[in-house]
Coordinates of C-alpha atoms in Angstrom, one line a residue:
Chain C
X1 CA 22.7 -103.7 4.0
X2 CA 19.5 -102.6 5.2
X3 CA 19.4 -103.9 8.6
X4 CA 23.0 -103.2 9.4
X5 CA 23.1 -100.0 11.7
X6 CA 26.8 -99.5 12.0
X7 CA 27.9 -95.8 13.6
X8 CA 31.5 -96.1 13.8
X9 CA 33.5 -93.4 14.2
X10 CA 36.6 -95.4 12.4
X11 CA 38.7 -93.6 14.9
X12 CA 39.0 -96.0 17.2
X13 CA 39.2 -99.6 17.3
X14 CA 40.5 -102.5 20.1
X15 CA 42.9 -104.1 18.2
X16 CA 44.3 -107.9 19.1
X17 CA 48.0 -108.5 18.1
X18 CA 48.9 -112.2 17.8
X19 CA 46.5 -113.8 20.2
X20 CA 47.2 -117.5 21.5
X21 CA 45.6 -119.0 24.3
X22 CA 46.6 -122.6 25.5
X23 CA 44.4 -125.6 27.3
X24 CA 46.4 -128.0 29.2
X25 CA 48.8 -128.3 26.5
X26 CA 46.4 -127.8 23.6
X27 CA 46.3 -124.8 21.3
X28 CA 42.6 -123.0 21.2
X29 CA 44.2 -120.4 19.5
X30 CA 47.1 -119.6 17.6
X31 CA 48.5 -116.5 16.7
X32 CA 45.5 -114.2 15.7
X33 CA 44.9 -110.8 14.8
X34 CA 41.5 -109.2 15.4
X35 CA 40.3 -105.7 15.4
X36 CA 36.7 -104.5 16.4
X37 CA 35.9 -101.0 15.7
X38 CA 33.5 -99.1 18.4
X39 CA 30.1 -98.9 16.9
X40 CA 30.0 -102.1 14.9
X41 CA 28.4 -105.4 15.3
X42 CA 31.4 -107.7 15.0
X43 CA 30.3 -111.7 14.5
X44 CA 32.8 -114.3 15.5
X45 CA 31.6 -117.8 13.9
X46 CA 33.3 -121.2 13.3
X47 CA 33.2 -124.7 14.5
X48 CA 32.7 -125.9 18.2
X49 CA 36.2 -126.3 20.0
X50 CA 37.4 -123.4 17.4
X51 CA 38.7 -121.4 20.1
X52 CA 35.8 -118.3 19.8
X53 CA 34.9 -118.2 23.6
X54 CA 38.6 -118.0 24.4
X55 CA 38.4 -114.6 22.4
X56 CA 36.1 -113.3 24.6
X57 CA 37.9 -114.6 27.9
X58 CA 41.3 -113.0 26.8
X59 CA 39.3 -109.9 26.6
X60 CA 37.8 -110.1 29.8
X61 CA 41.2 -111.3 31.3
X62 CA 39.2 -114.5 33.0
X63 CA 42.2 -116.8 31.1
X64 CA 46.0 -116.6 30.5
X65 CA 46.6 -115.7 26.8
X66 CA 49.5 -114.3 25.4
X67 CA 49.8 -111.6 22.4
X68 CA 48.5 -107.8 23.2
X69 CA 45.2 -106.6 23.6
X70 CA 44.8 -103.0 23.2
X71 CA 41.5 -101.6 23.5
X72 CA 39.8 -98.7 21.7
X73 CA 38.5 -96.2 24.8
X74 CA 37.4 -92.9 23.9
X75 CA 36.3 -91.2 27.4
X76 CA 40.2 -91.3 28.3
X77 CA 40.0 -94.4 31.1
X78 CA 42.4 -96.5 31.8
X79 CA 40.7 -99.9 31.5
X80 CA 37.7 -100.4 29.4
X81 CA 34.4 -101.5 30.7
X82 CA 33.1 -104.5 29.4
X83 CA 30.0 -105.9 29.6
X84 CA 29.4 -109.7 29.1
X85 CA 27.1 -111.8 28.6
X86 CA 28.0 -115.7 29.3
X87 CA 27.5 -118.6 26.8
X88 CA 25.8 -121.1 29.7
X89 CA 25.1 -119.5 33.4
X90 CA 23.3 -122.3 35.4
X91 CA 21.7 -120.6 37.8
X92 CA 20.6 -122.6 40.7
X93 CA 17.0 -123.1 40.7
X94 CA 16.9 -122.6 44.3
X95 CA 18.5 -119.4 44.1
X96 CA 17.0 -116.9 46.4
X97 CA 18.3 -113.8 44.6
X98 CA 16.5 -111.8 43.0
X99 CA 16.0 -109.9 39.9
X100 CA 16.2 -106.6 41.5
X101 CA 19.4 -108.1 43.6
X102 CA 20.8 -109.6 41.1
X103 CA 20.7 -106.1 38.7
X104 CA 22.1 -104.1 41.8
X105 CA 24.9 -106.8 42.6
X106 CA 25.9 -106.8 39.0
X107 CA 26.5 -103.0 39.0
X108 CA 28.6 -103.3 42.1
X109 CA 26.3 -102.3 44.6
X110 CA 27.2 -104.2 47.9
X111 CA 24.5 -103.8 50.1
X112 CA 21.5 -105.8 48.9
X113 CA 21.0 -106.4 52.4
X114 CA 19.4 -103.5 53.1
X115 CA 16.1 -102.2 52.6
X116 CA 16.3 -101.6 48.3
X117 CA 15.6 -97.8 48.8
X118 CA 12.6 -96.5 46.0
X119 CA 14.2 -94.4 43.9
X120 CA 17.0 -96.9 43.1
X121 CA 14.2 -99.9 42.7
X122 CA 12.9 -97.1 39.9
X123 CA 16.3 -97.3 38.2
X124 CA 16.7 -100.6 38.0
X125 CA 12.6 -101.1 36.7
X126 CA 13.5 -98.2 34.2
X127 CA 16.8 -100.7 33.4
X128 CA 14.8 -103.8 32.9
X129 CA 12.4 -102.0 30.4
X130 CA 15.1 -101.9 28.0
X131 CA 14.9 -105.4 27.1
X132 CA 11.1 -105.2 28.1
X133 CA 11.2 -107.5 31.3
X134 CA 10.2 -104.7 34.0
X135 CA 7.4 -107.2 34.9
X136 CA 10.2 -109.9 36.5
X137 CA 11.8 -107.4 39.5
X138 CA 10.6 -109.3 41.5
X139 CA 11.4 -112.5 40.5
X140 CA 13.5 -115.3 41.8
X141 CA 16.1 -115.7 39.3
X142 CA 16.0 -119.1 39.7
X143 CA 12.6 -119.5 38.7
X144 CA 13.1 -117.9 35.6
X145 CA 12.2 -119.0 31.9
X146 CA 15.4 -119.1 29.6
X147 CA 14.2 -116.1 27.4
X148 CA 13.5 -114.0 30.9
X149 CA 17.0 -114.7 32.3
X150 CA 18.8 -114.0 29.1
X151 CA 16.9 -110.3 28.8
X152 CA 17.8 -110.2 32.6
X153 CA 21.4 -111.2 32.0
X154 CA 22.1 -108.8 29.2
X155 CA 20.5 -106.0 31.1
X156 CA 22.8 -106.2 33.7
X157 CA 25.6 -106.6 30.7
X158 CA 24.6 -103.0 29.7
X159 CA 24.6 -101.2 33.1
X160 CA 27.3 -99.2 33.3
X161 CA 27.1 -98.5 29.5
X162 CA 30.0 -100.8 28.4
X163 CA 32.9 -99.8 25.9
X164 CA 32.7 -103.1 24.9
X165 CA 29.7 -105.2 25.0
X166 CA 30.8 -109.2 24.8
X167 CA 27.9 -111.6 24.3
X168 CA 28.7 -115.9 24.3
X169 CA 25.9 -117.3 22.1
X170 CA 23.4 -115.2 23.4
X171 CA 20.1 -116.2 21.6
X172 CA 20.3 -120.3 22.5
X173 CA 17.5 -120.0 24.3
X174 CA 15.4 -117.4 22.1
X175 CA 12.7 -119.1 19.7
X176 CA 13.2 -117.1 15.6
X177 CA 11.1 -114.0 16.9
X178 CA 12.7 -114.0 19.9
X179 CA 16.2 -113.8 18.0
X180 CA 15.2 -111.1 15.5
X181 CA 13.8 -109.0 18.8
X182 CA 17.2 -109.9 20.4
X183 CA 19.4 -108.5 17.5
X184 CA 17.0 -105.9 17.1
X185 CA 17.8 -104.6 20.8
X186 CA 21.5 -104.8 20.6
X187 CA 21.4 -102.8 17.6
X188 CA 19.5 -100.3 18.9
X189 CA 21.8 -100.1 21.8
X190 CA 24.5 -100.0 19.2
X191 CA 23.2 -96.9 17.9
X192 CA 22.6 -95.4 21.2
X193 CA 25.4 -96.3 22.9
X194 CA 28.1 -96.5 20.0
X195 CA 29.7 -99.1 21.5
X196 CA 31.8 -102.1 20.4
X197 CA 29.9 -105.2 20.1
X198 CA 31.2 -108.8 19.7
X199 CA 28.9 -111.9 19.1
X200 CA 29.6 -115.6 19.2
X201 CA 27.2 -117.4 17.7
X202 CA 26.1 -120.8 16.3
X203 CA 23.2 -119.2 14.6
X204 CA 24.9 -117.8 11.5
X205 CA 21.5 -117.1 9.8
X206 CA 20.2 -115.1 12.5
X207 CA 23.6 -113.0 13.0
X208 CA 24.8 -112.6 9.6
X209 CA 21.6 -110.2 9.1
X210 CA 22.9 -107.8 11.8
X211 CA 26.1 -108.2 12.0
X212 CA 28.8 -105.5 9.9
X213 CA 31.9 -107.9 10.0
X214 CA 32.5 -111.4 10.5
X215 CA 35.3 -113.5 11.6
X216 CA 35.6 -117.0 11.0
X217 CA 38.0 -118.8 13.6
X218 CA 39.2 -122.2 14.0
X219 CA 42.4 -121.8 15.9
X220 CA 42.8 -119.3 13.4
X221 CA 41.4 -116.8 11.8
X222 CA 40.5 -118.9 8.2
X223 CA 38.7 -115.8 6.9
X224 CA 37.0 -112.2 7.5
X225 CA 35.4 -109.7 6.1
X226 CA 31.8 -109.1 5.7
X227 CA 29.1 -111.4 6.3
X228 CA 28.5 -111.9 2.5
X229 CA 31.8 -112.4 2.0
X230 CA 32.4 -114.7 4.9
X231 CA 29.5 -116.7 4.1
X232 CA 30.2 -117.2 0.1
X233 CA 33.9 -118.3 0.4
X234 CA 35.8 -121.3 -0.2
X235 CA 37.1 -121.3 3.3
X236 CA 33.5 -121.1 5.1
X237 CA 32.4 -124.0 2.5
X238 CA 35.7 -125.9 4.1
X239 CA 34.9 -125.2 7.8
X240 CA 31.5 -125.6 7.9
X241 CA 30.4 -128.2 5.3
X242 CA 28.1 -128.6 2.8
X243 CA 24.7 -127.7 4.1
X244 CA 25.7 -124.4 5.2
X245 CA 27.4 -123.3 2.1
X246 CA 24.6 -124.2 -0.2
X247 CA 21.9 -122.5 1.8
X248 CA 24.0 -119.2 1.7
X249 CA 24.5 -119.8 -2.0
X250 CA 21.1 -120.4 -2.8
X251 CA 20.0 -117.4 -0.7
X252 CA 22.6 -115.1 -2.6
X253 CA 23.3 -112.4 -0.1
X254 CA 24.0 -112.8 3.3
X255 CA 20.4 -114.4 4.7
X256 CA 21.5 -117.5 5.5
X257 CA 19.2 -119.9 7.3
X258 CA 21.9 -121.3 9.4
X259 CA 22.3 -122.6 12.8
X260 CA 21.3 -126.5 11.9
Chain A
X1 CA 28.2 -108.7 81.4
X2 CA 26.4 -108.0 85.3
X3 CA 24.3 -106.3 82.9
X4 CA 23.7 -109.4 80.8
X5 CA 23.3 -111.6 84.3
X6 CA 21.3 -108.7 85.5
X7 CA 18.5 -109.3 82.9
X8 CA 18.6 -112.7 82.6
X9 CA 17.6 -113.1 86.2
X10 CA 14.5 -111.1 85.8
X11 CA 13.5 -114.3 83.7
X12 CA 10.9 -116.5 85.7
X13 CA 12.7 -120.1 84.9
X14 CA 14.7 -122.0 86.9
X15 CA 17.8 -122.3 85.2
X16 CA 18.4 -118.5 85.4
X17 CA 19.8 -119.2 89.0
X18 CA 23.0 -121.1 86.9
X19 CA 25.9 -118.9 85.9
X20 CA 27.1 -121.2 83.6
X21 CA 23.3 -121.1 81.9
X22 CA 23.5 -117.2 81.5
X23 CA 27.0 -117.2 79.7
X24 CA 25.8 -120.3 77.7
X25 CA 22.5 -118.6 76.4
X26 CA 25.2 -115.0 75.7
X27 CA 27.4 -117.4 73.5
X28 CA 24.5 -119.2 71.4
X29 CA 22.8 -115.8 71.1
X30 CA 26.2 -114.4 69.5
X31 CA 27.5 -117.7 67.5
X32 CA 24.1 -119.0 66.7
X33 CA 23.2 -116.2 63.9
X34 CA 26.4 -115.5 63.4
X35 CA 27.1 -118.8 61.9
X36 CA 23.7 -119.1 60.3
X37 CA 24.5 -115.7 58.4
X38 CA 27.8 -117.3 57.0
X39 CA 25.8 -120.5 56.2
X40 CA 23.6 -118.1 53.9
X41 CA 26.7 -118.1 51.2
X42 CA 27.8 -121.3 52.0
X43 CA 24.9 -122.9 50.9
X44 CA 24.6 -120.3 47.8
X45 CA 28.3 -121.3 46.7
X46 CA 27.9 -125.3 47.1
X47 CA 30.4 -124.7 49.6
X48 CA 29.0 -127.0 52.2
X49 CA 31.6 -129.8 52.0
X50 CA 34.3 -126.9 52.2
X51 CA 32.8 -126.0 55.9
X52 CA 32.8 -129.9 56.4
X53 CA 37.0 -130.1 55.6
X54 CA 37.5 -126.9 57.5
X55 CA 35.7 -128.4 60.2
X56 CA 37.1 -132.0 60.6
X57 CA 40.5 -130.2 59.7
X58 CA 40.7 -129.2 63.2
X59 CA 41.2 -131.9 64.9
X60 CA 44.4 -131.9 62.9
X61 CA 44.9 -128.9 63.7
X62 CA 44.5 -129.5 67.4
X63 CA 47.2 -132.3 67.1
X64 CA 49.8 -129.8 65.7
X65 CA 49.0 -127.2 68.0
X66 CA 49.3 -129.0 71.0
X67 CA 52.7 -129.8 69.5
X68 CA 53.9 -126.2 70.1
X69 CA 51.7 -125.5 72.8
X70 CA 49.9 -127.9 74.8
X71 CA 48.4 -125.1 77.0
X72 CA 46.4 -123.2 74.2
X73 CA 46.2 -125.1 70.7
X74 CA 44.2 -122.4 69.4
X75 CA 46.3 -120.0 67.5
X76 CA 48.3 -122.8 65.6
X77 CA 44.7 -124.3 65.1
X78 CA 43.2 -120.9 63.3
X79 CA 46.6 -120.3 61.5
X80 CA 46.6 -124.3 60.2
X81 CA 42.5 -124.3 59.1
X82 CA 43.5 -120.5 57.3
X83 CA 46.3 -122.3 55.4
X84 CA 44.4 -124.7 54.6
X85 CA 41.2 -122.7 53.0
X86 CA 44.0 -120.7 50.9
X87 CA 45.3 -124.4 50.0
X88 CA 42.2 -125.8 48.8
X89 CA 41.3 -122.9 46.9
X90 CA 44.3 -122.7 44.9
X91 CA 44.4 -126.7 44.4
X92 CA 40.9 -126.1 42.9
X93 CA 41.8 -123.4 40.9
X94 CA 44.9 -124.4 39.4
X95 CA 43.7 -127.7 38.9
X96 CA 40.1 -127.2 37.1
X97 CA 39.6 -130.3 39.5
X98 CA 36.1 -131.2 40.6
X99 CA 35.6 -129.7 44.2
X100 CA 33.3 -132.3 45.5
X101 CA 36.2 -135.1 44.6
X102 CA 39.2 -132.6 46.0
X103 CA 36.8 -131.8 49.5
X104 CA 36.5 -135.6 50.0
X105 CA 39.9 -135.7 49.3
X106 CA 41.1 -133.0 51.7
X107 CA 38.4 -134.6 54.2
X108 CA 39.1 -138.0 54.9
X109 CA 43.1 -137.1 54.8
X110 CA 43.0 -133.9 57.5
X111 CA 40.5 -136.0 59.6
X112 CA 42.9 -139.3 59.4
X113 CA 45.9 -137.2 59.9
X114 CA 44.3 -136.0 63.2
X115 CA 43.1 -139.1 64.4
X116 CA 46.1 -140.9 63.8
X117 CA 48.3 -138.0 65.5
X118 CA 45.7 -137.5 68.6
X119 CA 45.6 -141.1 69.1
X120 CA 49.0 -141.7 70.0
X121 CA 49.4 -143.7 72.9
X122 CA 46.0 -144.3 73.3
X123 CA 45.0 -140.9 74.4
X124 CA 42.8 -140.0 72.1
X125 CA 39.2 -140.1 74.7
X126 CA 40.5 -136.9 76.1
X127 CA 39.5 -134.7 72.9
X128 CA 36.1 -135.9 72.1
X129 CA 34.8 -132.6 73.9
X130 CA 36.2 -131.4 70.6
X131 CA 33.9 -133.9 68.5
X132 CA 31.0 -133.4 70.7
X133 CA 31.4 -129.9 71.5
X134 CA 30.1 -128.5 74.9
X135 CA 28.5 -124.8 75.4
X136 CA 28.4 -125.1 78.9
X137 CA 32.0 -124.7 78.9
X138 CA 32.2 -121.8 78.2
X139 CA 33.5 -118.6 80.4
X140 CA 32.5 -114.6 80.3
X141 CA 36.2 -114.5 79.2
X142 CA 36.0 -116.3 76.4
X143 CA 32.6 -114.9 74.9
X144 CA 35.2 -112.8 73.5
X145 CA 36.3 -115.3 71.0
X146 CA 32.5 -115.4 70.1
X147 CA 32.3 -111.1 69.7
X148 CA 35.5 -111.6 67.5
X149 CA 33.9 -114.0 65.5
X150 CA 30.3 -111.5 65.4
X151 CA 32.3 -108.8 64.3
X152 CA 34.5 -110.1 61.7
X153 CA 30.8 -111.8 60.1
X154 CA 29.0 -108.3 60.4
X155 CA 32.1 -106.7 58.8
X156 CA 32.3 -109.3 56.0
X157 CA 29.2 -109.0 55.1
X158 CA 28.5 -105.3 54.7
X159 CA 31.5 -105.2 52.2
X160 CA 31.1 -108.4 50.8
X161 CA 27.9 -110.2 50.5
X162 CA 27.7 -108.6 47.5
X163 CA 30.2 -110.1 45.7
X164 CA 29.8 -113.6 47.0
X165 CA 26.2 -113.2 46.1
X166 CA 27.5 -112.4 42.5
X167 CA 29.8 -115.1 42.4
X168 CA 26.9 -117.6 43.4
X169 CA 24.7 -116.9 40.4
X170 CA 27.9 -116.8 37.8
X171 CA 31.8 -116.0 38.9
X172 CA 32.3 -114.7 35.7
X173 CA 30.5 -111.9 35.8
X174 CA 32.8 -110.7 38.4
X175 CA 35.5 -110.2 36.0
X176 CA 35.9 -107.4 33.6
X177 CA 34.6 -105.8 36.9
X178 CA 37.1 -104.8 40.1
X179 CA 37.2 -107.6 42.0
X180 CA 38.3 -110.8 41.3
X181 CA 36.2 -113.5 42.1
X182 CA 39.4 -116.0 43.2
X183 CA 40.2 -113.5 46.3
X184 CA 36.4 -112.9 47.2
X185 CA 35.9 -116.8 47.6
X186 CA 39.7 -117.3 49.4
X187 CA 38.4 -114.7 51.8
X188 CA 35.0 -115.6 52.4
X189 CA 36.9 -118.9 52.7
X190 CA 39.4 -117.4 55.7
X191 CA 36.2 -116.1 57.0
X192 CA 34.4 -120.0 57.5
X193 CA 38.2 -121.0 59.1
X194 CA 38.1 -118.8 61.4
X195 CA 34.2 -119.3 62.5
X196 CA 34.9 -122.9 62.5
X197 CA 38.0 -122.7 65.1
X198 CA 37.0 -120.2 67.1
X199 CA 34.1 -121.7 68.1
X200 CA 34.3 -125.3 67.3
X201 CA 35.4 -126.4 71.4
X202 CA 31.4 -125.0 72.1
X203 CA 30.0 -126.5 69.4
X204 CA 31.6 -129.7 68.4
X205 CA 33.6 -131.3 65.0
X206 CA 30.7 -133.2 64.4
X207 CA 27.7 -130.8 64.3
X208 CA 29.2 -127.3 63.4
X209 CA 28.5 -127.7 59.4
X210 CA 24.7 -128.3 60.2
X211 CA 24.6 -125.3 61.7
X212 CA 25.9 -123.2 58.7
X213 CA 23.5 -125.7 56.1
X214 CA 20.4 -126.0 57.9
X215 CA 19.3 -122.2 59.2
X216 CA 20.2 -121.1 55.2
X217 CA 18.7 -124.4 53.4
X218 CA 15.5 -123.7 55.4
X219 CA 15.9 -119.8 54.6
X220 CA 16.4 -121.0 50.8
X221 CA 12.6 -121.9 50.8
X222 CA 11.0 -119.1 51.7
X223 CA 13.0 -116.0 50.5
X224 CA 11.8 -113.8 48.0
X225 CA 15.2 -111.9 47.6
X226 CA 18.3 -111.6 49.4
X227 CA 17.4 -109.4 52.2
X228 CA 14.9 -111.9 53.4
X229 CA 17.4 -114.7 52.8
X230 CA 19.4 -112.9 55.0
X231 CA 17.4 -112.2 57.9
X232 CA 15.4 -115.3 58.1
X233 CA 18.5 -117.7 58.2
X234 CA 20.0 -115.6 60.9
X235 CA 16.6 -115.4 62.6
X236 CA 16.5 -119.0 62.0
X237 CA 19.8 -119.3 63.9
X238 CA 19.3 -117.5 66.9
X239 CA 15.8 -119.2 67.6
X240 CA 17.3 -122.7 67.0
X241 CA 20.1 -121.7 69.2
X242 CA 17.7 -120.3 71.9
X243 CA 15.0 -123.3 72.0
X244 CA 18.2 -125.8 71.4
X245 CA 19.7 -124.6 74.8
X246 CA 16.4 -124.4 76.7
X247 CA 16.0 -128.0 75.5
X248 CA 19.5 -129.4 76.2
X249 CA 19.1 -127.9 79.8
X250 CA 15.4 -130.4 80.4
X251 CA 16.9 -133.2 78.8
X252 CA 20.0 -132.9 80.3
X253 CA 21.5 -134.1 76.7
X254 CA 23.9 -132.2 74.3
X255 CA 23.2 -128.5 73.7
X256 CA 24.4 -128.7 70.0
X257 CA 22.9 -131.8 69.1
X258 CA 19.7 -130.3 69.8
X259 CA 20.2 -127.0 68.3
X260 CA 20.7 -129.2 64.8
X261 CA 17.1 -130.9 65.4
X262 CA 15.1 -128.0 66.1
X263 CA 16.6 -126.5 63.0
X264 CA 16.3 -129.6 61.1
X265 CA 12.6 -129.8 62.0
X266 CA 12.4 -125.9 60.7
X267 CA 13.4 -127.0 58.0
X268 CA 11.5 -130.1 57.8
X269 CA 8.4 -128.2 58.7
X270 CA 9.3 -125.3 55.8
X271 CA 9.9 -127.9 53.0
X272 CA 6.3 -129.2 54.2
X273 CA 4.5 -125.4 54.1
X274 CA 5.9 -125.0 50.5
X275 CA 4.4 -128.2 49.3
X276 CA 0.9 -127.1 50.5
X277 CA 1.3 -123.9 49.1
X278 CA 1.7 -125.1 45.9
X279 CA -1.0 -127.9 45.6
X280 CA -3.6 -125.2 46.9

């Protein structure tokens, strides 16, 4: 458990009560119960169509669901913040906003039409360096390499400091260094921050190493627990077929080269 | 406005001794950059087809106002295009449907609808000034419709460029945050309408949605963030607006027609700058 970095307080925890959310008539998902505690990495895996996105937009409110959402908040607000980090954002290439914009529009500031004052085009450098991209302030966002616009995009994600930190596949576009990095940063934030973090991923490999519980969902939740246990039951070997399950077995603990 | 005529006259060209000329150039000086500014987020939201329906919309909107009222059509007109923005945007999003197919949709019907209601007894030649458009028209009076329309842009966009920026890199960021992205766009939506009724007996059915696209498309090209964006499509505006006029006036040919080609050939000649640029 080396590279697991949990700093929960196990006082507080945003608990889903028999989640369903409906497509035109189809189920995504039925009737599930999820619980995330603030401080821990919390994977969501499972097949495409499995319903994991629709987690993440109950959470955010961006679809009708029904069930109850309650969510851990510890400074006493009302709502939580919640930072999010989309699956797929298609930015147009011709977009003429840019980083520094784009970092001030995301925060709420509405008046990008005005001269960026100094002191606030500081901030938003000091911002960028988190995930190391101060060199791209000035950048077109459209122009921008799929690495640079994901560092970009969960920048913005973490500014305000979220309660709860949502990210949708968020190393698609990473190479293997790039991922470790990646996971590296959010656990570091983790730490920093304690906040609640949820991942969807395809690349089970890659999260099971960070992550400190794991949900496997296909309209429902089949199984959860931690990765290692996720990754070495009967149900995982069902969802996900063969290849996966013998590459976790063969690599014992939870270092799974996933994400074929 | 004697101030406006005032310093006008102090200009050493011949049309300055026109009345009609002096109010003309006021209006395109006020509408010109005005619309451009809008035209900014229409272009960033793929929302020109939208300003296309709103546009040929009014001529059905004419038709049912002059059915209430045939001496001024224009209140019914605004209050038919701003129920139909709020119409399209809730078809859209409680459909999921693909805009583009749902604007050609909402097109071709408002614009038939119009057609066939303004054609009645073969009356329909007395509204092409609607099609055409025609600045010269225009009275001091009425250059209040254009300060409305000025106001209610500058207004907009100090609260709200913003979030329409936002929404044109990814609406979803928007939620989890204050403001939800489905009112930003229905406004901003209201906001085109209105533009688009207000002034579209000046500028004509046919050419008002070039000038949202072209002072923004041409902006597009050369802005290294939004600020610049902003400025240089409204900058674009008002100097297409300007030279359009002065041009219309020697050729004796449609004011608005040329406003559209000497921004088109801004943008023509900016599409051409970029390319050398980037093979030096």
């Amino acid at each position: 458990m080396n590279n697991h970095c949990s700093t929960s307080c196990s006082g507080c925890s945003t608990v889903i009560r028999s989640l369903s959310v409906q497509f035109s008539g189809r189920k995504a998902l039925s009737d599930i119960d999820l619980s995330f505690s603030c401080g821990e990495l919390t994977a969501i895996i499972g097949p495409n169509g499995g319903g994991k996105t629709s987690i993440l937009k109950s959470i955010l409110g961006e679809i009708p669901y029904s069930g109850k959402i309650d969510f851990c908040i510890s400074s006493g607000k009302k709502k939580p913040r919640i930072g999010y980090l989309p699956q797929k954002i298609a930015v147009q290439k011709d977009s003429p906003v840019s980083v520094c914009d784009f970092l001030l529009l995301s925060e709420g500031y509405p008046f990008t039409w005005l001269r960026v004052s100094k002191k606030r085009r500081e901030m938003k450098i000091k911002q960028l360096g988190i995930v190391s991209a101060e060199n791209l302030i000035d950048r077109r966002i459209g122009e921008l390499s799929g690495g640079e616009l994901q560092r970009v995009l969960l920048a913005a994600s973490i500014n305000p400091v979220p309660d709860i930190l949502l990210l949708d596949e968020p190393v698609t576009a990473l190479d293997s260094k790039g991922i470790d990095i990646f996971y590296e940063l959010i656990c570091s934030l983790r730490k920093k921050f304690h906040m609640t973090i949820l991942v969807v991923s395809h690349d089970i490999g890659a999260i099971s190493k960070h992550a400190d519980k794991m949900y496997l969902i296909n309209e429902k939740v089949i199984t959860h627990g931690t990765p290692s246990e996720v990754l070495s039951s009967r149900d995982f070997r069902r969802e996900m077929g063969e290849v996966y399950f013998r590459l976790s077995g063969a690599k014992s603990d939870h270092h799974v080269y996933g994400g074929l | 406005m004697q101030f406006w005529y005032a310093i006008i006259e102090m200009l050493p060209f011949e049309w300055t001794e026109y009345g009609f000329m002096k109010t003309a150039l006021l209006a395109v000086m006020i509408i010109s950059p005005a619309i451009a500014l809008t035209g900014t987020m229409v272009v960033g939201n793929r929302m020109s087809f939208f300003s296309h329906v709103i546009g040929h919309s009014a001529l059905t909107g004419l038709a049912v106002g002059l059915l209430f009222s045939a001496a001024d059509p224009t209140p019914v007109m605004i209050l038919f295009a701003v129920i139909l923005a709020v119409a399209i945007n809730i078809f859209l999003s409680v459909t999921k449907a693909d805009g583009d197919t749902v604007m050609g949709v909402f097109a071709s019907a408002t614009t038939a609808l119009g057609i066939a209601l303004l054609s009645r007894g073969g009356s329909f030649s007395k509204y092409t000034v609607y099609l055409i458009g025609d600045i010269l028209s225009i009275n001091a009076s009425e250059i209040g419709y254009l300060a409305v329309i000025l106001a209610a842009v500058i207004l907009f966009w100090v609260f709200l460029s913003g979030r329409i920026s936002l929404i044109s890199v990814e609406p979803s960021l928007l939620y989890g945050k204050i403001i939800n992205p489905f009112i930003v766009k229905t406004a901003f939506s209201i906001l085109v309408a209105l533009i688009v009724i207000l002034s579209i007996k000046w500028v004509g059915i046919l050419i008002i949605n070039s000038l949202f696209i072209l002072p923004a498309a041409a902006a597009r090209i050369h802005a290294k963030n939004l600020r610049t964006y902003f400025v240089l499509s409204a900058f674009i505006g008002l100097i297409s607006g300007i030279a359009g006029l002065m041009i219309s006036y020697y050729t004796e040919s449609s004011c608005g027609a040329a406003v559209v080609l000497v921004s088109a050939g801004i943008y023509a000649i900016s599409v051409l700058l970029k390319h050398i640029r980037r093979s030096i």
